[in-house]
Structure formats: structure tokens, C-alpha cells
Amino acid sequence: MTSRSPVILNQLGPAVGERIAAHPSRPTVLAHEAGRAPWEVPAGVEVLLTRPLIGWEAAPAAPPPGWGKGLRWIQSASTGMDFYPPWLLNGAPLVTCARGVSAVAIADYVMAAVLTFEKRWDAIRMRGPEDWRRETLGSLSGRRLGLAGFGAIGRAVAERARAFGLSVGAVRRSGWTEPEPGVEPFDRLETLAAASDHLVLALPLTVATRGLVDAGLLAKAKPGLHLVNVARGALVDQGALLAAIEDGRIAGATLDVTDPEPLPAGHPFYRHPAIRLTPHVSWSAPDFDRRLADRILTNLDAYARGGPLRDVVDTQTGY
């Protein structure tokens, strides 16, 4: 039985708002006013549903006067929290994320990237009879896919990769306390990079992971490595990546994320034949709003009953 009918400020759009408004707790769902900064929460709002890239990048360095007064819970539509100001994660109000909501879509994107790289779709595409020629294409069978990060996204990628005959290795921030079926554990990213044909970045961006893929790591990578980044652009030293590709050590990169986003006009990544850029869309899927709303509704059930919420962001780690 529900016991709380919260006032909710919805910054996630009408599709999500309509689902939330139908919840048995009978919440009052307010639409976000155009032109209002995302941290400008009206008095009386108890719950904030928000997402990155709607103005949070312009947030002040310190919380505005009165920030959070009456606000008890913030639900983010993203898994990563690095787009938000640090003061959002000070423990009050409680912050939850959408961990795993996009895992299937991102895993599908990763497999598309790996297949495109191995099968060389761009090189073999015919534009006329003069392009008819024999080509030797790559294979997934017998290759190794390395996962830097083994949360919901890593698990979804591993499941698909194994089905294609790839061997899978992974490093995880929390270490390995028990074996993961079908996944070879690695203790260090350098060792994984040296053993992988495709290296997928699925890590949160933190102080510890910023610039993790640098010149030193790339120098130790297996020659011909294909790097896939579906996490955050700032995990990679982009200058070092470009140099490694130009030197021929790294065969190519598929980057759904960069630093900044978008890259400025004229950046060499845009036209480099070994780099495939996409505009941070790996999470996208036709059912994303439904999946997100379902996750929020699960938490709203708990919130209305006064129970614990799932996917609470750790204020110490920032994810």
C-alpha cells in the first residue's frame, strides 16, 4: 500500500512523465519549464527526474542558496554521473542512477562496431563495377575481446561476444572474488590490452580513470588493437590515441564518446580513415523511454512505501 504522493519535477520528457503520473501513489508530475536551469527546482518538489546535457554543464561551482530544500530524491536517466556538479552528490538528497537501462543497446552497438571493423564494411562497399575485387575479411572466431569494466554493460557485451566465438577477458574495479563463467579475469588493464584484439571501455569517469588509456597503455597494447569507447571520452588521451594509430600500433578506434562533445570543427578524428565517430548514441534504442520509466517506477514503488531505492549512487566513488 502506498503512503506517499510526491510532487515530482520531470525533466525527462512527456513519454516518461505520462507513465510516472499513472503510478498508484498518485504523484503530482510537473513538467520542466523551458528556459529554466535544471537545478532550479520549484518549492514543494520532492523528487527530481533529470538527465545530463540539458544544461547541467553550466551549473555553478557551489549549490545555489536553498538548493535541495524539500528535495528528497534525484533520479538520473544516465548511469555515469560525471556530467553533474560534485555538490549534487553530497548525500542529500539521495541520488539514484539508471544503471543497466542501456546495457542491451550499448552491447548491440559494440558488436556492430567489432563486426564492422573485422568485416571492413567501408572498404568493401561497392559504388560501381570498378569496385568489384577480392578482399580478405577478418573473423570474430578465435579473437579476444577485452572489457575494461564489467558491470551491466560489460556483462551484456560478454554474452553477445561469446555467441560470436570471441574469447572474452575483463578487468573490473572491484576485483574478482569468484569466477565469471566464460570470462577470463585480468588484474591489470595493461595485461588485458596486450592480449586483446578489441578493447571495449565500459568504465565510469572518475579521478582515478581520467586519461586511463594513455601513451603508456597504448604502447603495451597488442599490435592491431581496435579500441571501442562507449563510456566517456575523457578516459582516453586522444592525442596519444591518434599518435598510436598514425604509428600503426593501433589499427583503429570506434568512438561513441569524445572529450569534448562534439569535437571542434577540423579535428583530425572526423576524417581519419581508421577512426569511426558516432555522436554519443550507443545507448539509443526504440524502447529506451519504456525501460527508463520502468526503472523509475520500480524506485517510485519503494519510495512511496518508504523502502530502500535501487541503484543508489555512492557519494565516495561517484557512481
PDB file of C-alpha atoms in Angstrom:
ATOM      1  CA  MET A   1       0.000   0.000   0.000  1.00  0.00           C
ATOM      2  CA  THR A   2       1.356   3.411  -0.931  1.00  0.00           C
ATOM      3  CA  SER A   3       1.781   6.015   1.762  1.00  0.00           C
ATOM      4  CA  ARG A   4       3.327   8.970  -0.058  1.00  0.00           C
ATOM      5  CA  SER A   5       2.100  11.013  -3.031  1.00  0.00           C
ATOM      6  CA  PRO A   6       5.143  13.031  -4.031  1.00  0.00           C
ATOM      7  CA  VAL A   7       5.435  16.135  -6.159  1.00  0.00           C
ATOM      8  CA  ILE A   8       7.802  15.230  -8.997  1.00  0.00           C
ATOM      9  CA  LEU A   9       9.643  17.561 -11.367  1.00  0.00           C
ATOM     10  CA  ASN A  10      10.085  15.718 -14.655  1.00  0.00           C
ATOM     11  CA  GLN A  11      12.963  16.765 -16.938  1.00  0.00           C
ATOM     12  CA  LEU A  12      12.814  13.548 -18.976  1.00  0.00           C
ATOM     13  CA  GLY A  13      10.042  14.414 -21.425  1.00  0.00           C
ATOM     14  CA  PRO A  14       6.341  13.596 -21.784  1.00  0.00           C
ATOM     15  CA  ALA A  15       6.699   9.875 -22.606  1.00  0.00           C
ATOM     16  CA  VAL A  16       8.294   9.211 -19.221  1.00  0.00           C
ATOM     17  CA  GLY A  17       6.103  11.766 -17.448  1.00  0.00           C
ATOM     18  CA  GLU A  18       2.871  10.105 -18.538  1.00  0.00           C
ATOM     19  CA  ARG A  19       3.992   6.730 -17.217  1.00  0.00           C
ATOM     20  CA  ILE A  20       5.037   8.236 -13.896  1.00  0.00           C
ATOM     21  CA  ALA A  21       1.781  10.178 -13.497  1.00  0.00           C
ATOM     22  CA  ALA A  22      -0.188   6.919 -13.708  1.00  0.00           C
ATOM     23  CA  HIS A  23       1.600   5.425 -10.696  1.00  0.00           C
ATOM     24  CA  PRO A  24      -0.757   4.277  -7.876  1.00  0.00           C
ATOM     25  CA  SER A  25       0.849   6.747  -5.466  1.00  0.00           C
ATOM     26  CA  ARG A  26      -0.915   9.490  -7.442  1.00  0.00           C
ATOM     27  CA  PRO A  27       2.118  11.736  -7.778  1.00  0.00           C
ATOM     28  CA  THR A  28       1.842  15.299  -8.990  1.00  0.00           C
ATOM     29  CA  VAL A  29       4.125  15.443 -12.030  1.00  0.00           C
ATOM     30  CA  LEU A  30       5.341  18.883 -13.063  1.00  0.00           C
ATOM     31  CA  ALA A  31       6.889  19.435 -16.494  1.00  0.00           C
ATOM     32  CA  HIS A  32      10.180  21.276 -16.585  1.00  0.00           C
ATOM     33  CA  GLU A  33       9.700  24.852 -17.767  1.00  0.00           C
ATOM     34  CA  ALA A  34      11.512  25.857 -20.928  1.00  0.00           C
ATOM     35  CA  GLY A  35      14.409  28.173 -20.205  1.00  0.00           C
ATOM     36  CA  ARG A  36      14.705  27.158 -16.562  1.00  0.00           C
ATOM     37  CA  ALA A  37      18.065  25.748 -15.451  1.00  0.00           C
ATOM     38  CA  PRO A  38      17.851  22.097 -14.398  1.00  0.00           C
ATOM     39  CA  TRP A  39      18.957  22.893 -10.833  1.00  0.00           C
ATOM     40  CA  GLU A  40      16.202  25.482 -10.414  1.00  0.00           C
ATOM     41  CA  VAL A  41      13.715  23.288  -8.603  1.00  0.00           C
ATOM     42  CA  PRO A  42      10.418  24.913  -7.537  1.00  0.00           C
ATOM     43  CA  ALA A  43       9.430  24.869  -3.890  1.00  0.00           C
ATOM     44  CA  GLY A  44       7.452  21.824  -2.862  1.00  0.00           C
ATOM     45  CA  VAL A  45       9.149  19.423  -5.274  1.00  0.00           C
ATOM     46  CA  GLU A  46      10.160  16.211  -3.541  1.00  0.00           C
ATOM     47  CA  VAL A  47      11.532  14.200  -6.458  1.00  0.00           C
ATOM     48  CA  LEU A  48      13.624  15.346  -9.438  1.00  0.00           C
ATOM     49  CA  LEU A  49      13.860  13.256 -12.609  1.00  0.00           C
ATOM     50  CA  THR A  50      16.773  14.589 -14.628  1.00  0.00           C
ATOM     51  CA  ARG A  51      19.380  13.773 -17.251  1.00  0.00           C
ATOM     52  CA  PRO A  52      22.788  15.100 -18.309  1.00  0.00           C
ATOM     53  CA  LEU A  53      23.276  17.531 -21.190  1.00  0.00           C
ATOM     54  CA  ILE A  54      20.234  19.679 -20.513  1.00  0.00           C
ATOM     55  CA  GLY A  55      22.268  22.490 -19.001  1.00  0.00           C
ATOM     56  CA  TRP A  56      23.985  20.807 -16.060  1.00  0.00           C
ATOM     57  CA  GLU A  57      27.366  21.594 -17.620  1.00  0.00           C
ATOM     58  CA  ALA A  58      26.685  25.253 -16.779  1.00  0.00           C
ATOM     59  CA  ALA A  59      25.868  24.563 -13.132  1.00  0.00           C
ATOM     60  CA  PRO A  60      27.517  26.855 -10.561  1.00  0.00           C
ATOM     61  CA  ALA A  61      30.536  25.615  -8.619  1.00  0.00           C
ATOM     62  CA  ALA A  62      28.555  25.657  -5.387  1.00  0.00           C
ATOM     63  CA  PRO A  63      24.899  24.806  -4.803  1.00  0.00           C
ATOM     64  CA  PRO A  64      22.594  27.812  -5.156  1.00  0.00           C
ATOM     65  CA  PRO A  65      21.087  29.203  -1.946  1.00  0.00           C
ATOM     66  CA  GLY A  66      18.251  26.980  -0.795  1.00  0.00           C
ATOM     67  CA  TRP A  67      19.239  24.121  -3.122  1.00  0.00           C
ATOM     68  CA  GLY A  68      17.740  20.795  -2.114  1.00  0.00           C
ATOM     69  CA  LYS A  69      15.313  22.226   0.422  1.00  0.00           C
ATOM     70  CA  GLY A  70      12.438  19.765   0.462  1.00  0.00           C
ATOM     71  CA  LEU A  71      14.051  17.649  -2.274  1.00  0.00           C
ATOM     72  CA  ARG A  72      14.404  14.056  -1.095  1.00  0.00           C
ATOM     73  CA  TRP A  73      15.321  12.027  -4.162  1.00  0.00           C
ATOM     74  CA  ILE A  74      17.011  12.660  -7.539  1.00  0.00           C
ATOM     75  CA  GLN A  75      16.738  10.045 -10.285  1.00  0.00           C
ATOM     76  CA  SER A  76      19.164  10.378 -13.176  1.00  0.00           C
ATOM     77  CA  ALA A  77      18.453   8.939 -16.621  1.00  0.00           C
ATOM     78  CA  SER A  78      22.149   8.135 -17.045  1.00  0.00           C
ATOM     79  CA  THR A  79      24.499   5.619 -15.497  1.00  0.00           C
ATOM     80  CA  GLY A  80      27.516   7.919 -15.365  1.00  0.00           C
ATOM     81  CA  MET A  81      27.319  10.897 -13.033  1.00  0.00           C
ATOM     82  CA  ASP A  82      30.312  12.900 -14.232  1.00  0.00           C
ATOM     83  CA  PHE A  83      28.152  15.413 -16.132  1.00  0.00           C
ATOM     84  CA  TYR A  84      26.688  16.707 -12.875  1.00  0.00           C
ATOM     85  CA  PRO A  85      28.304  19.158 -10.438  1.00  0.00           C
ATOM     86  CA  PRO A  86      30.014  17.496  -7.461  1.00  0.00           C
ATOM     87  CA  TRP A  87      27.618  19.117  -4.998  1.00  0.00           C
ATOM     88  CA  LEU A  88      24.751  17.097  -6.463  1.00  0.00           C
ATOM     89  CA  LEU A  89      26.341  14.003  -4.928  1.00  0.00           C
ATOM     90  CA  ASN A  90      26.845  15.266  -1.412  1.00  0.00           C
ATOM     91  CA  GLY A  91      24.438  12.697   0.041  1.00  0.00           C
ATOM     92  CA  ALA A  92      21.378  14.904   0.432  1.00  0.00           C
ATOM     93  CA  PRO A  93      19.136  14.448  -1.394  1.00  0.00           C
ATOM     94  CA  LEU A  94      19.588  10.785  -2.291  1.00  0.00           C
ATOM     95  CA  VAL A  95      20.668  10.215  -5.916  1.00  0.00           C
ATOM     96  CA  THR A  96      19.908   7.105  -7.956  1.00  0.00           C
ATOM     97  CA  CYS A  97      21.092   6.308 -11.475  1.00  0.00           C
ATOM     98  CA  ALA A  98      19.800   4.274 -14.409  1.00  0.00           C
ATOM     99  CA  ARG A  99      22.441   1.565 -14.142  1.00  0.00           C
ATOM    100  CA  GLY A 100      21.901  -1.115 -16.760  1.00  0.00           C
ATOM    101  CA  VAL A 101      18.952   0.509 -18.540  1.00  0.00           C
ATOM    102  CA  SER A 102      21.003   0.996 -21.731  1.00  0.00           C
ATOM    103  CA  ALA A 103      23.172  -2.104 -21.387  1.00  0.00           C
ATOM    104  CA  VAL A 104      21.479  -4.094 -24.159  1.00  0.00           C
ATOM    105  CA  ALA A 105      21.534  -1.207 -26.638  1.00  0.00           C
ATOM    106  CA  ILE A 106      25.178  -0.421 -25.890  1.00  0.00           C
ATOM    107  CA  ALA A 107      26.180  -4.075 -26.177  1.00  0.00           C
ATOM    108  CA  ASP A 108      24.498  -4.254 -29.584  1.00  0.00           C
ATOM    109  CA  TYR A 109      26.432  -1.152 -30.642  1.00  0.00           C
ATOM    110  CA  VAL A 110      29.711  -2.714 -29.503  1.00  0.00           C
ATOM    111  CA  MET A 111      29.092  -5.861 -31.540  1.00  0.00           C
ATOM    112  CA  ALA A 112      28.182  -3.762 -34.577  1.00  0.00           C
ATOM    113  CA  ALA A 113      31.480  -1.894 -34.156  1.00  0.00           C
ATOM    114  CA  VAL A 114      33.502  -5.091 -33.831  1.00  0.00           C
ATOM    115  CA  LEU A 115      31.817  -6.688 -36.848  1.00  0.00           C
ATOM    116  CA  THR A 116      32.259  -3.555 -38.935  1.00  0.00           C
ATOM    117  CA  PHE A 117      35.948  -3.454 -38.084  1.00  0.00           C
ATOM    118  CA  GLU A 118      36.601  -7.125 -38.840  1.00  0.00           C
ATOM    119  CA  LYS A 119      34.454  -7.292 -41.982  1.00  0.00           C
ATOM    120  CA  ARG A 120      35.719  -3.910 -43.242  1.00  0.00           C
ATOM    121  CA  TRP A 121      32.310  -2.745 -44.453  1.00  0.00           C
ATOM    122  CA  ASP A 122      33.581   0.657 -45.506  1.00  0.00           C
ATOM    123  CA  ALA A 123      36.418  -0.792 -47.593  1.00  0.00           C
ATOM    124  CA  ILE A 124      34.330  -3.424 -49.383  1.00  0.00           C
ATOM    125  CA  ARG A 125      31.286  -1.288 -50.113  1.00  0.00           C
ATOM    126  CA  MET A 126      30.773  -1.140 -53.879  1.00  0.00           C
ATOM    127  CA  ARG A 127      29.901   2.119 -55.589  1.00  0.00           C
ATOM    128  CA  GLY A 128      30.284   0.813 -59.128  1.00  0.00           C
ATOM    129  CA  PRO A 129      31.564  -2.167 -61.144  1.00  0.00           C
ATOM    130  CA  GLU A 130      35.123  -0.879 -60.807  1.00  0.00           C
ATOM    131  CA  ASP A 131      34.950  -1.770 -57.093  1.00  0.00           C
ATOM    132  CA  TRP A 132      34.470  -5.485 -57.816  1.00  0.00           C
ATOM    133  CA  ARG A 133      37.529  -7.198 -56.336  1.00  0.00           C
ATOM    134  CA  ARG A 134      38.582  -9.883 -53.930  1.00  0.00           C
ATOM    135  CA  GLU A 135      39.228  -8.883 -50.339  1.00  0.00           C
ATOM    136  CA  THR A 136      40.332 -10.832 -47.287  1.00  0.00           C
ATOM    137  CA  LEU A 137      37.992 -10.150 -44.398  1.00  0.00           C
ATOM    138  CA  GLY A 138      38.542 -10.674 -40.690  1.00  0.00           C
ATOM    139  CA  SER A 139      36.746 -13.085 -38.401  1.00  0.00           C
ATOM    140  CA  LEU A 140      35.442 -12.922 -34.855  1.00  0.00           C
ATOM    141  CA  SER A 141      36.063 -16.584 -34.140  1.00  0.00           C
ATOM    142  CA  GLY A 142      39.286 -17.001 -32.219  1.00  0.00           C
ATOM    143  CA  ARG A 143      39.690 -13.297 -31.482  1.00  0.00           C
ATOM    144  CA  ARG A 144      39.743 -11.877 -27.970  1.00  0.00           C
ATOM    145  CA  LEU A 145      37.522  -9.074 -26.793  1.00  0.00           C
ATOM    146  CA  GLY A 146      38.733  -7.267 -23.689  1.00  0.00           C
ATOM    147  CA  LEU A 147      36.360  -5.449 -21.376  1.00  0.00           C
ATOM    148  CA  ALA A 148      37.595  -2.584 -19.237  1.00  0.00           C
ATOM    149  CA  GLY A 149      34.747  -2.628 -16.764  1.00  0.00           C
ATOM    150  CA  PHE A 150      32.382  -5.483 -16.013  1.00  0.00           C
ATOM    151  CA  GLY A 151      29.096  -4.032 -14.868  1.00  0.00           C
ATOM    152  CA  ALA A 152      25.766  -4.400 -16.657  1.00  0.00           C
ATOM    153  CA  ILE A 153      27.216  -3.203 -19.978  1.00  0.00           C
ATOM    154  CA  GLY A 154      30.234  -5.490 -19.747  1.00  0.00           C
ATOM    155  CA  ARG A 155      28.052  -8.495 -18.984  1.00  0.00           C
ATOM    156  CA  ALA A 156      25.751  -7.763 -21.912  1.00  0.00           C
ATOM    157  CA  VAL A 157      28.728  -7.377 -24.267  1.00  0.00           C
ATOM    158  CA  ALA A 158      30.321 -10.592 -22.995  1.00  0.00           C
ATOM    159  CA  GLU A 159      27.128 -12.561 -23.604  1.00  0.00           C
ATOM    160  CA  ARG A 160      26.971 -11.433 -27.239  1.00  0.00           C
ATOM    161  CA  ALA A 161      30.692 -11.736 -27.847  1.00  0.00           C
ATOM    162  CA  ARG A 162      30.792 -15.360 -26.716  1.00  0.00           C
ATOM    163  CA  ALA A 163      27.924 -16.170 -29.086  1.00  0.00           C
ATOM    164  CA  PHE A 164      30.102 -14.954 -31.967  1.00  0.00           C
ATOM    165  CA  GLY A 165      33.011 -17.158 -30.944  1.00  0.00           C
ATOM    166  CA  LEU A 166      35.083 -14.433 -29.340  1.00  0.00           C
ATOM    167  CA  SER A 167      37.028 -15.231 -26.206  1.00  0.00           C
ATOM    168  CA  VAL A 168      36.367 -12.647 -23.514  1.00  0.00           C
ATOM    169  CA  GLY A 169      38.663 -11.179 -20.889  1.00  0.00           C
ATOM    170  CA  ALA A 170      37.852  -8.440 -18.416  1.00  0.00           C
ATOM    171  CA  VAL A 171      39.209  -6.231 -15.686  1.00  0.00           C
ATOM    172  CA  ARG A 172      36.913  -4.828 -13.032  1.00  0.00           C
ATOM    173  CA  ARG A 173      37.455  -2.092 -10.484  1.00  0.00           C
ATOM    174  CA  SER A 174      36.249  -4.200  -7.573  1.00  0.00           C
ATOM    175  CA  GLY A 175      38.490  -7.151  -8.459  1.00  0.00           C
ATOM    176  CA  TRP A 176      37.461 -10.785  -8.824  1.00  0.00           C
ATOM    177  CA  THR A 177      36.134 -12.643  -5.809  1.00  0.00           C
ATOM    178  CA  GLU A 178      34.672 -15.538  -7.792  1.00  0.00           C
ATOM    179  CA  PRO A 179      34.950 -16.769 -11.394  1.00  0.00           C
ATOM    180  CA  GLU A 180      32.609 -15.449 -14.070  1.00  0.00           C
ATOM    181  CA  PRO A 181      31.604 -18.242 -16.487  1.00  0.00           C
ATOM    182  CA  GLY A 182      33.071 -17.685 -19.942  1.00  0.00           C
ATOM    183  CA  VAL A 183      35.126 -14.634 -18.897  1.00  0.00           C
ATOM    184  CA  GLU A 184      38.857 -14.729 -18.206  1.00  0.00           C
ATOM    185  CA  PRO A 185      39.729 -12.418 -15.301  1.00  0.00           C
ATOM    186  CA  PHE A 186      42.608  -9.960 -15.669  1.00  0.00           C
ATOM    187  CA  ASP A 187      44.113  -7.964 -12.817  1.00  0.00           C
ATOM    188  CA  ARG A 188      45.575  -5.119 -14.868  1.00  0.00           C
ATOM    189  CA  LEU A 189      44.331  -3.185 -17.873  1.00  0.00           C
ATOM    190  CA  GLU A 190      47.815  -3.200 -19.430  1.00  0.00           C
ATOM    191  CA  THR A 191      47.827  -7.007 -19.460  1.00  0.00           C
ATOM    192  CA  LEU A 192      44.334  -7.129 -20.939  1.00  0.00           C
ATOM    193  CA  ALA A 193      45.226  -4.602 -23.664  1.00  0.00           C
ATOM    194  CA  ALA A 194      48.294  -6.664 -24.581  1.00  0.00           C
ATOM    195  CA  ALA A 195      46.136  -9.780 -25.024  1.00  0.00           C
ATOM    196  CA  SER A 196      43.091  -8.302 -26.795  1.00  0.00           C
ATOM    197  CA  ASP A 197      42.163  -7.754 -30.423  1.00  0.00           C
ATOM    198  CA  HIS A 198      39.260  -5.497 -29.437  1.00  0.00           C
ATOM    199  CA  LEU A 199      39.301  -3.458 -26.221  1.00  0.00           C
ATOM    200  CA  VAL A 200      35.979  -2.039 -25.014  1.00  0.00           C
ATOM    201  CA  LEU A 201      35.885   0.783 -22.462  1.00  0.00           C
ATOM    202  CA  ALA A 202      32.856   0.465 -20.183  1.00  0.00           C
ATOM    203  CA  LEU A 203      34.145   2.300 -17.107  1.00  0.00           C
ATOM    204  CA  PRO A 204      32.779   5.300 -15.235  1.00  0.00           C
ATOM    205  CA  LEU A 205      34.770   8.508 -15.445  1.00  0.00           C
ATOM    206  CA  THR A 206      36.349   9.295 -12.088  1.00  0.00           C
ATOM    207  CA  VAL A 207      39.528  10.965 -10.873  1.00  0.00           C
ATOM    208  CA  ALA A 208      41.173   7.545 -10.987  1.00  0.00           C
ATOM    209  CA  THR A 209      40.074   6.654 -14.528  1.00  0.00           C
ATOM    210  CA  ARG A 210      40.537  10.001 -16.306  1.00  0.00           C
ATOM    211  CA  GLY A 211      43.170   9.570 -19.024  1.00  0.00           C
ATOM    212  CA  LEU A 212      43.462   5.865 -18.248  1.00  0.00           C
ATOM    213  CA  VAL A 213      44.134   4.977 -21.880  1.00  0.00           C
ATOM    214  CA  ASP A 214      47.339   6.926 -22.383  1.00  0.00           C
ATOM    215  CA  ALA A 215      50.528   6.612 -24.415  1.00  0.00           C
ATOM    216  CA  GLY A 216      51.973   4.114 -21.952  1.00  0.00           C
ATOM    217  CA  LEU A 217      48.998   1.790 -22.149  1.00  0.00           C
ATOM    218  CA  LEU A 218      48.769   2.054 -25.934  1.00  0.00           C
ATOM    219  CA  ALA A 219      52.463   1.212 -26.266  1.00  0.00           C
ATOM    220  CA  LYS A 220      51.805  -2.058 -24.417  1.00  0.00           C
ATOM    221  CA  ALA A 221      48.674  -2.922 -26.401  1.00  0.00           C
ATOM    222  CA  LYS A 222      48.560  -5.809 -28.827  1.00  0.00           C
ATOM    223  CA  PRO A 223      49.581  -4.590 -32.296  1.00  0.00           C
ATOM    224  CA  GLY A 224      46.489  -4.129 -34.448  1.00  0.00           C
ATOM    225  CA  LEU A 225      44.195  -3.424 -31.489  1.00  0.00           C
ATOM    226  CA  HIS A 226      40.746  -1.974 -32.169  1.00  0.00           C
ATOM    227  CA  LEU A 227      39.603   0.358 -29.370  1.00  0.00           C
ATOM    228  CA  VAL A 228      35.884   0.836 -28.706  1.00  0.00           C
ATOM    229  CA  ASN A 229      34.824   3.571 -26.280  1.00  0.00           C
ATOM    230  CA  VAL A 230      31.176   3.608 -25.164  1.00  0.00           C
ATOM    231  CA  ALA A 231      31.873   5.131 -21.745  1.00  0.00           C
ATOM    232  CA  ARG A 232      33.361   8.632 -21.545  1.00  0.00           C
ATOM    233  CA  GLY A 233      35.717  10.460 -23.874  1.00  0.00           C
ATOM    234  CA  ALA A 234      37.992  11.645 -21.084  1.00  0.00           C
ATOM    235  CA  LEU A 235      39.033   8.065 -20.324  1.00  0.00           C
ATOM    236  CA  VAL A 236      41.284   8.350 -23.386  1.00  0.00           C
ATOM    237  CA  ASP A 237      44.248  10.604 -24.087  1.00  0.00           C
ATOM    238  CA  GLN A 238      43.041  11.466 -27.584  1.00  0.00           C
ATOM    239  CA  GLY A 239      46.392  12.839 -28.725  1.00  0.00           C
ATOM    240  CA  ALA A 240      48.094   9.624 -27.667  1.00  0.00           C
ATOM    241  CA  LEU A 241      45.452   7.564 -29.446  1.00  0.00           C
ATOM    242  CA  LEU A 242      45.914   9.492 -32.677  1.00  0.00           C
ATOM    243  CA  ALA A 243      49.701   9.087 -32.452  1.00  0.00           C
ATOM    244  CA  ALA A 244      49.372   5.331 -31.831  1.00  0.00           C
ATOM    245  CA  ILE A 245      47.111   4.965 -34.862  1.00  0.00           C
ATOM    246  CA  GLU A 246      49.421   7.053 -37.026  1.00  0.00           C
ATOM    247  CA  ASP A 247      52.361   4.898 -35.897  1.00  0.00           C
ATOM    248  CA  GLY A 248      50.467   1.767 -36.920  1.00  0.00           C
ATOM    249  CA  ARG A 249      50.405   0.145 -33.487  1.00  0.00           C
ATOM    250  CA  ILE A 250      46.674   0.675 -33.026  1.00  0.00           C
ATOM    251  CA  ALA A 251      44.663  -0.407 -36.067  1.00  0.00           C
ATOM    252  CA  GLY A 252      41.603   1.708 -35.388  1.00  0.00           C
ATOM    253  CA  ALA A 253      39.059   3.099 -32.960  1.00  0.00           C
ATOM    254  CA  THR A 254      35.292   3.298 -32.736  1.00  0.00           C
ATOM    255  CA  LEU A 255      34.414   6.228 -30.501  1.00  0.00           C
ATOM    256  CA  ASP A 256      30.871   6.980 -29.429  1.00  0.00           C
ATOM    257  CA  VAL A 257      32.217   9.460 -26.890  1.00  0.00           C
ATOM    258  CA  THR A 258      34.904  12.138 -27.056  1.00  0.00           C
ATOM    259  CA  ASP A 259      36.248  14.982 -24.961  1.00  0.00           C
ATOM    260  CA  PRO A 260      34.710  17.456 -25.568  1.00  0.00           C
ATOM    261  CA  GLU A 261      31.433  16.518 -27.207  1.00  0.00           C
ATOM    262  CA  PRO A 262      31.271  17.319 -30.011  1.00  0.00           C
ATOM    263  CA  LEU A 263      34.886  17.709 -31.033  1.00  0.00           C
ATOM    264  CA  PRO A 264      35.642  21.113 -32.612  1.00  0.00           C
ATOM    265  CA  ALA A 265      35.435  21.556 -36.366  1.00  0.00           C
ATOM    266  CA  GLY A 266      38.562  20.399 -38.137  1.00  0.00           C
ATOM    267  CA  HIS A 267      39.556  17.858 -35.501  1.00  0.00           C
ATOM    268  CA  PRO A 268      41.572  15.063 -37.187  1.00  0.00           C
ATOM    269  CA  PHE A 269      39.296  12.351 -35.779  1.00  0.00           C
ATOM    270  CA  TYR A 270      36.471  13.413 -38.103  1.00  0.00           C
ATOM    271  CA  ARG A 271      38.178  12.371 -41.330  1.00  0.00           C
ATOM    272  CA  HIS A 272      40.714   9.814 -40.194  1.00  0.00           C
ATOM    273  CA  PRO A 273      40.137   6.568 -42.116  1.00  0.00           C
ATOM    274  CA  ALA A 274      40.939   4.415 -39.058  1.00  0.00           C
ATOM    275  CA  ILE A 275      38.588   6.224 -36.683  1.00  0.00           C
ATOM    276  CA  ARG A 276      34.834   5.872 -36.683  1.00  0.00           C
ATOM    277  CA  LEU A 277      32.988   8.545 -34.700  1.00  0.00           C
ATOM    278  CA  THR A 278      29.348   8.437 -33.648  1.00  0.00           C
ATOM    279  CA  PRO A 279      27.503  11.176 -31.712  1.00  0.00           C
ATOM    280  CA  HIS A 280      27.067   9.504 -28.288  1.00  0.00           C
ATOM    281  CA  VAL A 281      24.144   7.363 -29.420  1.00  0.00           C
ATOM    282  CA  SER A 282      25.196   3.851 -28.351  1.00  0.00           C
ATOM    283  CA  TRP A 283      22.578   3.966 -25.570  1.00  0.00           C
ATOM    284  CA  SER A 284      19.767   4.738 -28.001  1.00  0.00           C
ATOM    285  CA  ALA A 285      17.003   2.211 -28.681  1.00  0.00           C
ATOM    286  CA  PRO A 286      13.288   2.371 -29.558  1.00  0.00           C
ATOM    287  CA  ASP A 287      12.343   1.136 -26.099  1.00  0.00           C
ATOM    288  CA  PHE A 288      14.684   3.351 -24.089  1.00  0.00           C
ATOM    289  CA  ASP A 289      11.943   5.566 -22.625  1.00  0.00           C
ATOM    290  CA  ARG A 290       9.937   2.493 -21.617  1.00  0.00           C
ATOM    291  CA  ARG A 291      12.940   0.872 -19.952  1.00  0.00           C
ATOM    292  CA  LEU A 292      13.800   4.094 -18.154  1.00  0.00           C
ATOM    293  CA  ALA A 293      10.221   4.621 -16.992  1.00  0.00           C
ATOM    294  CA  ASP A 294      10.056   1.026 -15.731  1.00  0.00           C
ATOM    295  CA  ARG A 295      13.191   1.579 -13.669  1.00  0.00           C
ATOM    296  CA  ILE A 296      11.837   4.825 -12.226  1.00  0.00           C
ATOM    297  CA  LEU A 297       8.502   3.179 -11.428  1.00  0.00           C
ATOM    298  CA  THR A 298      10.279   0.409  -9.533  1.00  0.00           C
ATOM    299  CA  ASN A 299      12.007   3.017  -7.411  1.00  0.00           C
ATOM    300  CA  LEU A 300       8.820   5.030  -7.060  1.00  0.00           C
ATOM    301  CA  ASP A 301       7.101   1.931  -5.644  1.00  0.00           C
ATOM    302  CA  ALA A 302       9.790   1.708  -2.987  1.00  0.00           C
ATOM    303  CA  TYR A 303       9.826   5.447  -2.359  1.00  0.00           C
ATOM    304  CA  ALA A 304       6.065   5.619  -1.839  1.00  0.00           C
ATOM    305  CA  ARG A 305       6.309   2.795   0.717  1.00  0.00           C
ATOM    306  CA  GLY A 306       9.331   4.315   2.436  1.00  0.00           C
ATOM    307  CA  GLY A 307      11.537   1.408   1.336  1.00  0.00           C
ATOM    308  CA  PRO A 308      15.123   1.387   0.024  1.00  0.00           C
ATOM    309  CA  LEU A 309      15.748   2.515  -3.544  1.00  0.00           C
ATOM    310  CA  ARG A 310      17.896   0.593  -6.041  1.00  0.00           C
ATOM    311  CA  ASP A 311      20.979   1.876  -7.861  1.00  0.00           C
ATOM    312  CA  VAL A 312      21.846   4.500  -5.264  1.00  0.00           C
ATOM    313  CA  VAL A 313      24.954   6.429  -6.305  1.00  0.00           C
ATOM    314  CA  ASP A 314      27.888   6.024  -3.905  1.00  0.00           C
ATOM    315  CA  THR A 315      28.934   9.515  -2.854  1.00  0.00           C
ATOM    316  CA  GLN A 316      32.539   8.360  -2.356  1.00  0.00           C
ATOM    317  CA  THR A 317      33.103   6.698  -5.737  1.00  0.00           C
ATOM    318  CA  GLY A 318      30.715   8.897  -7.717  1.00  0.00           C
ATOM    319  CA  TYR A 319      28.917   6.015  -9.433  1.00  0.00           C
TER     320      TYR A 319
END
